[in-house]
Amino acid sequence: MTQGPLTTEAGAPVSDNQNSESAGVGGPVLVQDQLLLEKLAHFNRERIPERVVHARGAGAYGTFTVTADVTKYTRAKFLSEVGKETEVFQRFSTVAGNLGAPDAVRDPRGFALKFYTEEGNYDLVGNNTPVFFIRDAIKFPDFIHTQKRDPYTGSQEADNVFDFWGLSPESTHQVTWLFGDRGIPASYRHMDGFGSHTYQWNNEAGEVFWVKYHFKTDQGIKNLTAEEAEVLAGKDPDSHQRDLREAIERGEFPSWTVGVQIMPAAEAATYRFNPFDLTKVWPHADYPVIEFGKLELNRNPENIFAEVEQSIFSPGHFVPGIGPSPDKMLQGRIFSYADAHRYRVGINADHLPVNRPHATEARTYSRDGHLYDGRHKGAKNYEPNSFDGPVQTNRPLWEPIAVTGVTGETVTPSHAEDNDFVQAGNLYRLMSEEEKVRLVDNLAGAISGVTRVDIAERAINNFRQADEDFGKRLEAAVQALRG
C-alpha cells in the first residue's frame, strides 16, 4: 500500500476516522456520513457464513415476567401489568472467537434477548459487561480487526490488541473489566447481563426517560481463573453450551432478576457523566437499579442451526414505548446488526420461525428475495392502495429528541466529570487486594506478549492514569515477565 492520506473505497480523502457525523454535538448519527456506512457495511461482509463477531454461541427459549409496575415510565404493552408473561429467546456468545472456538476464554459475552411481544418483536442486544471498549461505531471495524487474526500471521497478535487499546484510551474501563475476575465466566448461567447502551422509555403522556437494563443472575456469579479456563478450554471446548443445555434438560432453569436505572430526560444534559457514552456507567448511588422483572430460560432449541445460528437480533427492533438514545455506538449498531443479518442469513431472515413475531404477525409490503415464503399470496405490494392493505398508525414508537448545532464529525460531548480513566480507576479501587493481584497478573501476561516497547509502555500508561498504584504494579509485573 502506498503512503498518503486515508481514503474511502472510492479514493476520496477521509477527514476524520475517529468520530462519526452527528446532528449537532451529542445528536443522532446522520445517514449522510457515508464513511461510517461504508466501513460498517464492508465490515459486515468480511466473513461468510458465520457471524463476524459473536459467532460462537448458545441459545434457549424462556419467559419474561413483569414483577413491578413500570407503566409510569413506559407504554410498552409487554410491561403493562404485574404478572404479565412474554415468550423470549436468548442467545449467549463469545465475541472474538470463530464458530469452532472454545467457550472458556477471556472475552466479553453477548447477552441478546428477543421478546415476542403482542406489538412485535423487541430485541435487546447487550453484553455481560455494563460498558464497551469504544464509544463511536466508526471505530468498531478497526477494533474487531485487532481482536481477530492478523492478515499476515493468521493469528491474534498482542501487538495489534494493545496498540489499538493504547491509542484508544476510552477502552481502559472495559479492559479493566475484561482482565479482572469476571473476564472468564464459569458458564452462561453464572454471569450478569446488561443492556449496556442507554435507551429511551416513554409513557402514555409522552414523558421521556433514559434507561439502562441490568440482569442479575439468580445462580450467583461464578468465574474461572486463567489457569482453570486454560484446562477447561482444552478438555471441553463446548463447556458453556453444554452447561446451559444440560441444566435446562435437568429442569434447573436458569433465571435472572431484571432491573433498570431510570434517568428523567431533563437530567441528562447536566449529569456529571455523559449518559450516552458506552464506556461509562451510571453509578448506582445516582440512579439505583429498580427491579421490575424475572427472566427464566426453560426450553432448549430443537435444532442449533435453525434456531441459534439463524437467529437474528437488531438493536433497531423496538416496540411502542421504547426507543434509541443519541449513543453513537447504539446508532451505528442499529444499522450494522440488521445489515449483517440481511447479508449473512438473507433479506427475509425475519420470516424464519425463531425470528418472526410469535404474539402477532408482520404486515409489510416487502416481497420476494432469498427465503421469501410467499406469505402475502396475491395481496398488493404497494401503499397507499384501495384494497384494505395495512396502514400507518401515525404514532411513533418513541418520542423525538431536540438537536441543535451544525452537522459534522463531532467528538462525543464531555460532561463535568468525564474522562477516559476516572471510572476505570474507580473500578480498580473497589477491588479487594486479591482481585487486584489477579487483574495485574492477567494484564501483565497479555502485555508481556507485545513485541514493541512503545506499544507496551503506552498501554501501561493508560492504566497508570486510571490509578497510580495500578500502573506501578502493572509496569513491575510486565518487567518481571520480560526478564
GROMACS .gro file of C-alpha atoms in nm:
model
  483
    1MET     CA    1   0.000   0.000   0.000
    2THR     CA    2   0.139   0.339  -0.096
    3GLN     CA    3   0.186   0.619   0.155
    4GLY     CA    4  -0.060   0.905   0.163
    5PRO     CA    5  -0.384   1.013   0.327
    6LEU     CA    6  -0.651   0.767   0.437
    7THR     CA    7  -0.929   0.748   0.177
    8THR     CA    8  -1.272   0.600   0.122
    9GLU     CA    9  -1.312   0.293  -0.102
   10ALA     CA   10  -1.370   0.540  -0.386
   11GLY     CA   11  -1.039   0.717  -0.317
   12ALA     CA   12  -1.172   1.033  -0.154
   13PRO     CA   13  -0.962   1.160   0.140
   14VAL     CA   14  -1.101   1.091   0.489
   15SER     CA   15  -1.113   1.396   0.713
   16ASP     CA   16  -1.198   1.216   1.041
   17ASN     CA   17  -1.176   0.842   1.106
   18GLN     CA   18  -1.240   0.869   1.479
   19ASN     CA   19  -1.578   1.046   1.506
   20SER     CA   20  -1.896   0.984   1.310
   21GLU     CA   21  -2.107   1.271   1.181
   22SER     CA   22  -2.397   1.377   1.401
   23ALA     CA   23  -2.680   1.627   1.413
   24GLY     CA   24  -2.510   1.872   1.642
   25VAL     CA   25  -2.278   1.785   1.930
   26GLY     CA   26  -2.426   1.481   2.104
   27GLY     CA   27  -2.702   1.438   1.847
   28PRO     CA   28  -2.803   1.127   1.650
   29VAL     CA   29  -2.577   0.999   1.373
   30LEU     CA   30  -2.656   1.114   1.018
   31VAL     CA   31  -2.718   0.877   0.728
   32GLN     CA   32  -2.517   1.116   0.509
   33ASP     CA   33  -2.199   1.001   0.688
   34GLN     CA   34  -2.101   0.768   0.405
   35LEU     CA   35  -1.764   0.680   0.560
   36LEU     CA   36  -1.944   0.534   0.863
   37LEU     CA   37  -2.190   0.339   0.647
   38GLU     CA   38  -1.917   0.225   0.408
   39LYS     CA   39  -1.700   0.096   0.693
   40LEU     CA   40  -1.983  -0.084   0.871
   41ALA     CA   41  -2.130  -0.231   0.552
   42HIS     CA   42  -1.787  -0.351   0.434
   43PHE     CA   43  -1.711  -0.493   0.778
   44ASN     CA   44  -2.037  -0.692   0.783
   45ARG     CA   45  -1.940  -0.863   0.457
   46GLU     CA   46  -1.589  -0.973   0.552
   47ARG     CA   47  -1.689  -1.324   0.659
   48ILE     CA   48  -1.945  -1.572   0.536
   49PRO     CA   49  -2.143  -1.759   0.653
   50GLU     CA   50  -2.072  -1.732   1.026
   51ARG     CA   51  -2.112  -1.410   1.220
   52VAL     CA   52  -1.814  -1.177   1.206
   53VAL     CA   53  -1.848  -1.126   1.581
   54HIS     CA   54  -2.043  -1.336   1.833
   55ALA     CA   55  -2.003  -1.639   1.606
   56ARG     CA   56  -1.970  -1.887   1.891
   57GLY     CA   57  -2.295  -1.907   2.085
   58ALA     CA   58  -2.575  -2.099   2.253
   59GLY     CA   59  -2.941  -2.020   2.298
   60ALA     CA   60  -3.264  -2.111   2.474
   61TYR     CA   61  -3.630  -2.012   2.496
   62GLY     CA   62  -3.795  -1.888   2.810
   63THR     CA   63  -4.028  -1.643   2.975
   64PHE     CA   64  -4.003  -1.284   3.094
   65THR     CA   65  -4.244  -1.196   3.376
   66VAL     CA   66  -4.323  -0.844   3.499
   67THR     CA   67  -4.280  -0.820   3.877
   68ALA     CA   68  -4.327  -0.445   3.940
   69ASP     CA   69  -4.533  -0.165   3.787
   70VAL     CA   70  -4.333   0.050   3.543
   71THR     CA   71  -4.625   0.197   3.348
   72LYS     CA   72  -4.544   0.549   3.467
   73TYR     CA   73  -4.220   0.518   3.268
   74THR     CA   74  -4.315   0.319   2.955
   75ARG     CA   75  -4.624   0.238   2.749
   76ALA     CA   76  -4.479  -0.090   2.616
   77LYS     CA   77  -4.766  -0.341   2.636
   78PHE     CA   78  -4.549  -0.634   2.741
   79LEU     CA   79  -4.459  -0.430   3.052
   80SER     CA   80  -4.814  -0.309   3.115
   81GLU     CA   81  -4.912  -0.512   3.424
   82VAL     CA   82  -4.755  -0.709   3.706
   83GLY     CA   83  -4.759  -1.082   3.635
   84LYS     CA   84  -4.770  -1.047   3.258
   85GLU     CA   85  -4.557  -1.306   3.076
   86THR     CA   86  -4.381  -1.275   2.741
   87GLU     CA   87  -4.206  -1.552   2.550
   88VAL     CA   88  -3.836  -1.484   2.485
   89PHE     CA   89  -3.543  -1.634   2.300
   90GLN     CA   90  -3.196  -1.568   2.435
   91ARG     CA   91  -2.860  -1.613   2.267
   92PHE     CA   92  -2.534  -1.607   2.461
   93SER     CA   93  -2.200  -1.582   2.284
   94THR     CA   94  -1.834  -1.503   2.299
   95VAL     CA   95  -1.725  -1.208   2.084
   96ALA     CA   96  -1.389  -1.266   1.918
   97GLY     CA   97  -1.377  -1.643   1.859
   98ASN     CA   98  -1.493  -1.817   1.545
   99LEU     CA   99  -1.763  -2.082   1.531
  100GLY     CA  100  -1.530  -2.359   1.648
  101ALA     CA  101  -1.354  -2.163   1.923
  102PRO     CA  102  -1.370  -2.280   2.287
  103ASP     CA  103  -1.619  -2.125   2.529
  104ALA     CA  104  -1.390  -2.085   2.832
  105VAL     CA  105  -1.181  -1.789   2.715
  106ARG     CA  106  -1.121  -1.434   2.831
  107ASP     CA  107  -1.371  -1.243   2.621
  108PRO     CA  108  -1.690  -1.042   2.673
  109ARG     CA  109  -2.008  -1.245   2.646
  110GLY     CA  110  -2.302  -1.145   2.432
  111PHE     CA  111  -2.638  -1.131   2.611
  112ALA     CA  112  -2.904  -1.095   2.340
  113LEU     CA  113  -3.277  -1.121   2.407
  114LYS     CA  114  -3.574  -1.136   2.172
  115PHE     CA  115  -3.909  -1.057   2.336
  116TYR     CA  116  -4.201  -1.193   2.130
  117THR     CA  117  -4.447  -0.918   2.227
  118GLU     CA  118  -4.800  -0.852   2.101
  119GLU     CA  119  -4.672  -0.529   1.942
  120GLY     CA  120  -4.391  -0.702   1.754
  121ASN     CA  121  -4.053  -0.838   1.850
  122TYR     CA  122  -3.834  -0.630   2.079
  123ASP     CA  123  -3.462  -0.711   2.064
  124LEU     CA  124  -3.232  -0.614   2.349
  125VAL     CA  125  -2.873  -0.676   2.239
  126GLY     CA  126  -2.628  -0.646   2.529
  127ASN     CA  127  -2.325  -0.798   2.696
  128ASN     CA  128  -2.216  -0.931   3.033
  129THR     CA  129  -2.038  -0.601   3.096
  130PRO     CA  130  -2.207  -0.263   3.150
  131VAL     CA  131  -1.957  -0.080   2.927
  132PHE     CA  132  -1.768  -0.134   2.600
  133PHE     CA  133  -1.425  -0.060   2.452
  134ILE     CA  134  -1.525   0.232   2.229
  135ARG     CA  135  -1.795   0.498   2.219
  136ASP     CA  136  -1.832   0.555   1.843
  137ALA     CA  137  -1.934   0.288   1.590
  138ILE     CA  138  -1.698   0.428   1.328
  139LYS     CA  139  -1.414   0.267   1.526
  140PHE     CA  140  -1.583  -0.074   1.558
  141PRO     CA  141  -1.441  -0.241   1.244
  142ASP     CA  142  -1.091  -0.128   1.343
  143PHE     CA  143  -1.137  -0.259   1.698
  144ILE     CA  144  -1.259  -0.602   1.588
  145HIS     CA  145  -0.977  -0.630   1.335
  146THR     CA  146  -0.734  -0.609   1.628
  147GLN     CA  147  -0.915  -0.892   1.807
  148LYS     CA  148  -0.927  -1.121   1.505
  149ARG     CA  149  -0.646  -1.293   1.318
  150ASP     CA  150  -0.374  -1.073   1.172
  151PRO     CA  151  -0.387  -1.070   0.789
  152TYR     CA  152  -0.017  -1.165   0.768
  153THR     CA  153   0.040  -1.405   1.058
  154GLY     CA  154  -0.305  -1.563   1.066
  155SER     CA  155  -0.301  -1.541   1.447
  156GLN     CA  156  -0.429  -1.299   1.708
  157GLU     CA  157  -0.143  -1.063   1.784
  158ALA     CA  158  -0.084  -0.891   2.118
  159ASP     CA  159   0.081  -0.603   1.931
  160ASN     CA  160  -0.244  -0.530   1.746
  161VAL     CA  161  -0.463  -0.566   2.055
  162PHE     CA  162  -0.265  -0.335   2.281
  163ASP     CA  163  -0.167  -0.095   2.006
  164PHE     CA  164  -0.533  -0.016   1.946
  165TRP     CA  165  -0.624  -0.010   2.315
  166GLY     CA  166  -0.327   0.211   2.396
  167LEU     CA  167  -0.424   0.455   2.121
  168SER     CA  168  -0.790   0.444   2.228
  169PRO     CA  169  -0.780   0.539   2.596
  170GLU     CA  170  -1.158   0.518   2.624
  171SER     CA  171  -1.109   0.139   2.626
  172THR     CA  172  -0.933   0.147   2.966
  173HIS     CA  173  -1.254   0.094   3.165
  174GLN     CA  174  -1.369  -0.212   2.967
  175VAL     CA  175  -1.019  -0.363   2.957
  176THR     CA  176  -1.008  -0.339   3.337
  177TRP     CA  177  -1.336  -0.533   3.348
  178LEU     CA  178  -1.214  -0.788   3.094
  179PHE     CA  179  -0.890  -0.875   3.272
  180GLY     CA  180  -1.050  -0.881   3.616
  181ASP     CA  181  -1.216  -1.181   3.777
  182ARG     CA  182  -1.532  -1.154   3.567
  183GLY     CA  183  -1.340  -1.176   3.239
  184ILE     CA  184  -1.396  -1.553   3.216
  185PRO     CA  185  -1.742  -1.658   3.343
  186ALA     CA  186  -1.771  -2.020   3.460
  187SER     CA  187  -2.087  -2.058   3.249
  188TYR     CA  188  -2.354  -1.854   3.078
  189ARG     CA  189  -2.580  -1.920   3.377
  190HIS     CA  190  -2.337  -1.771   3.628
  191MET     CA  191  -2.292  -1.421   3.486
  192ASP     CA  192  -2.487  -1.097   3.491
  193GLY     CA  193  -2.616  -0.928   3.177
  194PHE     CA  194  -2.655  -0.565   3.076
  195GLY     CA  195  -2.830  -0.372   2.802
  196SER     CA  196  -2.508  -0.165   2.819
  197HIS     CA  197  -2.644   0.115   2.598
  198THR     CA  198  -2.877   0.387   2.715
  199TYR     CA  199  -3.230   0.351   2.576
  200GLN     CA  200  -3.544   0.565   2.578
  201TRP     CA  201  -3.859   0.471   2.764
  202ASN     CA  202  -4.167   0.688   2.706
  203ASN     CA  203  -4.507   0.671   2.874
  204GLU     CA  204  -4.865   0.735   2.760
  205ALA     CA  205  -4.830   1.104   2.845
  206GLY     CA  206  -4.526   1.136   2.619
  207GLU     CA  207  -4.278   1.180   2.905
  208VAL     CA  208  -3.927   1.060   2.823
  209PHE     CA  209  -3.686   0.867   3.045
  210TRP     CA  210  -3.337   0.737   2.971
  211VAL     CA  211  -3.279   0.383   3.099
  212LYS     CA  212  -3.011   0.118   3.142
  213TYR     CA  213  -3.102  -0.252   3.178
  214HIS     CA  214  -2.948  -0.489   3.434
  215PHE     CA  215  -2.988  -0.870   3.455
  216LYS     CA  216  -2.859  -1.013   3.784
  217THR     CA  217  -2.803  -1.388   3.778
  218ASP     CA  218  -3.003  -1.579   4.039
  219GLN     CA  219  -2.747  -1.861   4.022
  220GLY     CA  220  -2.475  -1.637   4.167
  221ILE     CA  221  -2.159  -1.511   4.000
  222LYS     CA  222  -1.901  -1.781   3.925
  223ASN     CA  223  -1.583  -1.723   3.730
  224LEU     CA  224  -1.278  -1.917   3.614
  225THR     CA  225  -0.918  -1.827   3.678
  226ALA     CA  226  -0.691  -1.807   3.375
  227GLU     CA  227  -0.538  -2.142   3.473
  228GLU     CA  228  -0.878  -2.312   3.517
  229ALA     CA  229  -1.000  -2.175   3.186
  230GLU     CA  230  -0.693  -2.297   3.001
  231VAL     CA  231  -0.755  -2.653   3.120
  232LEU     CA  232  -1.131  -2.645   3.058
  233ALA     CA  233  -1.099  -2.494   2.710
  234GLY     CA  234  -0.871  -2.785   2.613
  235LYS     CA  235  -1.081  -3.055   2.777
  236ASP     CA  236  -1.426  -2.933   2.675
  237PRO     CA  237  -1.441  -2.654   2.415
  238ASP     CA  238  -1.822  -2.670   2.436
  239SER     CA  239  -1.836  -2.620   2.814
  240HIS     CA  240  -2.071  -2.321   2.826
  241GLN     CA  241  -2.308  -2.451   2.560
  242ARG     CA  242  -2.317  -2.795   2.724
  243ASP     CA  243  -2.377  -2.648   3.070
  244LEU     CA  244  -2.675  -2.440   2.955
  245ARG     CA  245  -2.837  -2.725   2.763
  246GLU     CA  246  -2.789  -2.984   3.038
  247ALA     CA  247  -2.914  -2.752   3.312
  248ILE     CA  248  -3.240  -2.697   3.122
  249GLU     CA  249  -3.269  -3.069   3.048
  250ARG     CA  250  -3.239  -3.136   3.425
  251GLY     CA  251  -3.514  -2.887   3.498
  252GLU     CA  252  -3.272  -2.645   3.665
  253PHE     CA  253  -3.398  -2.345   3.474
  254PRO     CA  254  -3.155  -2.051   3.495
  255SER     CA  255  -3.304  -1.715   3.582
  256TRP     CA  256  -3.211  -1.351   3.617
  257THR     CA  257  -3.366  -1.069   3.820
  258VAL     CA  258  -3.423  -0.780   3.578
  259GLY     CA  259  -3.383  -0.417   3.681
  260VAL     CA  260  -3.349  -0.078   3.522
  261GLN     CA  261  -3.180   0.251   3.605
  262ILE     CA  262  -3.409   0.541   3.517
  263MET     CA  263  -3.300   0.898   3.444
  264PRO     CA  264  -3.560   1.168   3.369
  265ALA     CA  265  -3.475   1.314   3.030
  266ALA     CA  266  -3.427   1.665   3.167
  267GLU     CA  267  -3.137   1.549   3.387
  268ALA     CA  268  -2.924   1.416   3.101
  269ALA     CA  269  -2.775   1.747   2.991
  270THR     CA  270  -2.629   1.830   3.332
  271TYR     CA  271  -2.543   1.481   3.459
  272ARG     CA  272  -2.180   1.456   3.572
  273PHE     CA  273  -2.103   1.185   3.315
  274ASN     CA  274  -2.223   1.178   2.956
  275PRO     CA  275  -2.522   0.943   2.995
  276PHE     CA  276  -2.495   0.825   2.632
  277ASP     CA  277  -2.126   0.726   2.647
  278LEU     CA  278  -2.099   0.346   2.624
  279THR     CA  279  -1.761   0.350   2.802
  280LYS     CA  280  -1.927   0.488   3.118
  281VAL     CA  281  -2.166   0.354   3.382
  282TRP     CA  282  -2.424   0.545   3.584
  283PRO     CA  283  -2.320   0.497   3.949
  284HIS     CA  284  -2.599   0.326   4.142
  285ALA     CA  285  -2.576   0.595   4.409
  286ASP     CA  286  -2.702   0.840   4.145
  287TYR     CA  287  -2.961   0.614   3.982
  288PRO     CA  288  -3.039   0.297   4.178
  289VAL     CA  289  -3.148  -0.018   3.996
  290ILE     CA  290  -3.525  -0.068   4.015
  291GLU     CA  291  -3.631  -0.434   3.989
  292PHE     CA  292  -3.921  -0.492   3.751
  293GLY     CA  293  -3.896  -0.842   3.605
  294LYS     CA  294  -3.780  -1.201   3.609
  295LEU     CA  295  -3.620  -1.381   3.314
  296GLU     CA  296  -3.624  -1.762   3.309
  297LEU     CA  297  -3.490  -1.995   3.040
  298ASN     CA  298  -3.679  -2.324   3.029
  299ARG     CA  299  -3.672  -2.475   2.679
  300ASN     CA  300  -3.382  -2.581   2.461
  301PRO     CA  301  -3.388  -2.528   2.084
  302GLU     CA  302  -3.453  -2.839   1.880
  303ASN     CA  303  -3.202  -2.753   1.610
  304ILE     CA  304  -2.893  -2.541   1.676
  305PHE     CA  305  -2.851  -2.422   1.318
  306ALA     CA  306  -3.215  -2.331   1.260
  307GLU     CA  307  -3.271  -2.161   1.594
  308VAL     CA  308  -2.933  -2.042   1.726
  309GLU     CA  309  -2.720  -1.980   1.419
  310GLN     CA  310  -3.006  -1.839   1.212
  311SER     CA  311  -3.145  -1.632   1.497
  312ILE     CA  312  -3.105  -1.260   1.434
  313PHE     CA  313  -3.110  -0.967   1.674
  314SER     CA  314  -3.114  -0.599   1.592
  315PRO     CA  315  -3.099  -0.304   1.833
  316GLY     CA  316  -3.336  -0.135   1.589
  317HIS     CA  317  -3.622  -0.375   1.669
  318PHE     CA  318  -3.821  -0.155   1.908
  319VAL     CA  319  -4.184  -0.158   2.020
  320PRO     CA  320  -4.410   0.135   2.120
  321GLY     CA  321  -4.279   0.290   2.443
  322ILE     CA  322  -3.913   0.201   2.384
  323GLY     CA  323  -3.661   0.367   2.154
  324PRO     CA  324  -3.300   0.469   2.092
  325SER     CA  325  -3.080   0.732   2.252
  326PRO     CA  326  -2.809   0.951   2.092
  327ASP     CA  327  -2.546   0.691   2.196
  328LYS     CA  328  -2.320   0.681   1.888
  329MET     CA  329  -2.242   0.311   1.929
  330LEU     CA  330  -2.611   0.227   1.950
  331GLN     CA  331  -2.689   0.444   1.647
  332GLY     CA  332  -2.426   0.258   1.444
  333ARG     CA  333  -2.540  -0.085   1.564
  334ILE     CA  334  -2.899  -0.011   1.462
  335PHE     CA  335  -2.774  -0.013   1.102
  336SER     CA  336  -2.491  -0.262   1.132
  337TYR     CA  337  -2.669  -0.554   1.300
  338ALA     CA  338  -2.968  -0.556   1.068
  339ASP     CA  339  -2.742  -0.518   0.765
  340ALA     CA  340  -2.523  -0.809   0.881
  341HIS     CA  341  -2.824  -1.038   0.909
  342ARG     CA  342  -2.963  -0.939   0.570
  343TYR     CA  343  -2.630  -1.036   0.421
  344ARG     CA  344  -2.550  -1.342   0.630
  345VAL     CA  345  -2.892  -1.509   0.657
  346GLY     CA  346  -3.090  -1.332   0.388
  347ILE     CA  347  -3.322  -1.040   0.327
  348ASN     CA  348  -3.617  -1.242   0.462
  349ALA     CA  349  -3.442  -1.375   0.774
  350ASP     CA  350  -3.731  -1.234   0.979
  351HIS     CA  351  -3.958  -1.497   0.821
  352LEU     CA  352  -3.777  -1.785   0.994
  353PRO     CA  353  -3.962  -1.938   1.292
  354VAL     CA  354  -3.710  -1.823   1.554
  355ASN     CA  355  -3.715  -1.466   1.422
  356ARG     CA  356  -4.072  -1.396   1.321
  357PRO     CA  357  -4.322  -1.246   1.567
  358HIS     CA  358  -4.489  -1.511   1.785
  359ALA     CA  359  -4.757  -1.298   1.956
  360THR     CA  360  -4.863  -1.100   1.648
  361GLU     CA  361  -4.796  -1.108   1.273
  362ALA     CA  362  -4.577  -0.898   1.049
  363ARG     CA  363  -4.773  -0.695   0.792
  364THR     CA  364  -4.546  -0.538   0.532
  365TYR     CA  365  -4.530  -0.458   0.162
  366SER     CA  366  -4.185  -0.616   0.117
  367ARG     CA  367  -4.181  -0.901  -0.135
  368ASP     CA  368  -3.957  -1.163  -0.293
  369GLY     CA  369  -3.586  -1.221  -0.233
  370HIS     CA  370  -3.393  -1.506  -0.072
  371LEU     CA  371  -3.602  -1.715   0.174
  372TYR     CA  372  -3.931  -1.549   0.073
  373ASP     CA  373  -4.212  -1.785   0.177
  374GLY     CA  374  -4.498  -1.645  -0.029
  375ARG     CA  375  -4.692  -1.546   0.281
  376HIS     CA  376  -4.858  -1.247   0.115
  377LYS     CA  377  -5.008  -1.456  -0.166
  378GLY     CA  378  -5.191  -1.217  -0.403
  379ALA     CA  379  -5.205  -0.915  -0.173
  380LYS     CA  380  -5.093  -0.584  -0.316
  381ASN     CA  381  -4.725  -0.491  -0.283
  382TYR     CA  382  -4.762  -0.114  -0.270
  383GLU     CA  383  -4.903   0.155  -0.039
  384PRO     CA  384  -5.122   0.355  -0.035
  385ASN     CA  385  -5.376   0.126  -0.201
  386SER     CA  386  -5.753   0.082  -0.228
  387PHE     CA  387  -5.755  -0.286  -0.128
  388ASP     CA  388  -5.765  -0.264   0.253
  389GLY     CA  389  -5.395  -0.316   0.298
  390PRO     CA  390  -5.220  -0.232   0.629
  391VAL     CA  391  -5.179   0.140   0.701
  392GLN     CA  392  -4.960   0.353   0.925
  393THR     CA  393  -5.058   0.435   1.284
  394ASN     CA  394  -4.937   0.798   1.283
  395ARG     CA  395  -4.789   0.744   1.631
  396PRO     CA  396  -4.410   0.694   1.653
  397LEU     CA  397  -4.272   0.421   1.878
  398TRP     CA  398  -4.057   0.671   2.068
  399GLU     CA  399  -4.056   1.041   2.142
  400PRO     CA  400  -3.844   1.285   1.937
  401ILE     CA  401  -3.539   1.447   2.092
  402ALA     CA  402  -3.423   1.802   2.031
  403VAL     CA  403  -3.098   1.859   1.840
  404THR     CA  404  -2.905   2.179   1.778
  405GLY     CA  405  -2.589   2.289   1.601
  406VAL     CA  406  -2.436   2.219   1.264
  407THR     CA  407  -2.370   1.883   1.104
  408GLY     CA  408  -2.017   1.750   1.113
  409GLU     CA  409  -1.786   1.479   1.251
  410THR     CA  410  -1.821   1.558   1.620
  411VAL     CA  411  -1.643   1.426   1.927
  412THR     CA  412  -1.881   1.285   2.188
  413PRO     CA  413  -1.951   1.573   2.428
  414SER     CA  414  -1.789   1.567   2.771
  415HIS     CA  415  -1.970   1.634   3.096
  416ALA     CA  416  -1.833   1.767   3.425
  417GLU     CA  417  -1.654   1.450   3.539
  418ASP     CA  418  -1.593   1.283   3.205
  419ASN     CA  419  -1.253   1.150   3.111
  420ASP     CA  420  -1.134   0.816   2.981
  421PHE     CA  421  -0.980   0.697   3.307
  422VAL     CA  422  -1.190   0.801   3.608
  423GLN     CA  423  -1.429   0.505   3.605
  424ALA     CA  424  -1.153   0.252   3.536
  425GLY     CA  425  -0.974   0.390   3.841
  426ASN     CA  426  -1.290   0.371   4.047
  427LEU     CA  427  -1.336   0.008   3.945
  428TYR     CA  428  -0.979  -0.078   4.040
  429ARG     CA  429  -1.010   0.086   4.382
  430LEU     CA  430  -1.329  -0.112   4.453
  431MET     CA  431  -1.140  -0.440   4.416
  432SER     CA  432  -1.001  -0.641   4.705
  433GLU     CA  433  -0.627  -0.691   4.726
  434GLU     CA  434  -0.662  -1.045   4.589
  435GLU     CA  435  -0.869  -0.919   4.296
  436LYS     CA  436  -0.610  -0.652   4.219
  437VAL     CA  437  -0.332  -0.911   4.216
  438ARG     CA  438  -0.520  -1.131   3.969
  439LEU     CA  439  -0.610  -0.833   3.749
  440VAL     CA  440  -0.248  -0.718   3.729
  441ASP     CA  441  -0.124  -1.073   3.666
  442ASN     CA  442  -0.377  -1.125   3.385
  443LEU     CA  443  -0.293  -0.795   3.217
  444ALA     CA  444   0.081  -0.839   3.259
  445GLY     CA  445   0.064  -1.182   3.100
  446ALA     CA  446  -0.109  -1.035   2.797
  447ILE     CA  447   0.105  -0.720   2.765
  448SER     CA  448   0.428  -0.917   2.803
  449GLY     CA  449   0.349  -1.073   2.465
  450VAL     CA  450   0.373  -0.734   2.294
  451THR     CA  451   0.695  -0.715   2.090
  452ARG     CA  452   0.727  -0.335   2.064
  453VAL     CA  453   0.830  -0.149   2.378
  454ASP     CA  454   0.648   0.172   2.284
  455ILE     CA  455   0.316  -0.012   2.241
  456ALA     CA  456   0.355  -0.185   2.578
  457GLU     CA  457   0.452   0.137   2.756
  458ARG     CA  458   0.160   0.328   2.608
  459ALA     CA  459  -0.083   0.056   2.717
  460ILE     CA  460   0.056   0.054   3.071
  461ASN     CA  461   0.036   0.432   3.089
  462ASN     CA  462  -0.340   0.425   3.034
  463PHE     CA  463  -0.380   0.216   3.349
  464ARG     CA  464  -0.139   0.443   3.536
  465GLN     CA  465  -0.366   0.736   3.452
  466ALA     CA  466  -0.661   0.541   3.589
  467ASP     CA  467  -0.476   0.476   3.916
  468GLU     CA  468  -0.110   0.533   4.002
  469ASP     CA  469  -0.084   0.211   4.204
  470PHE     CA  470  -0.249   0.017   3.920
  471GLY     CA  471   0.009   0.142   3.670
  472LYS     CA  472   0.306   0.091   3.902
  473ARG     CA  473   0.213  -0.270   3.978
  474LEU     CA  474   0.144  -0.345   3.614
  475GLU     CA  475   0.474  -0.199   3.498
  476ALA     CA  476   0.667  -0.404   3.753
  477ALA     CA  477   0.478  -0.724   3.662
  478VAL     CA  478   0.543  -0.678   3.290
  479GLN     CA  479   0.912  -0.611   3.351
  480ALA     CA  480   0.938  -0.925   3.565
  481LEU     CA  481   0.783  -1.137   3.292
  482ARG     CA  482   1.008  -0.986   3.027
  483GLY     CA  483   1.310  -1.065   3.243
   0.00000   0.00000   0.00000
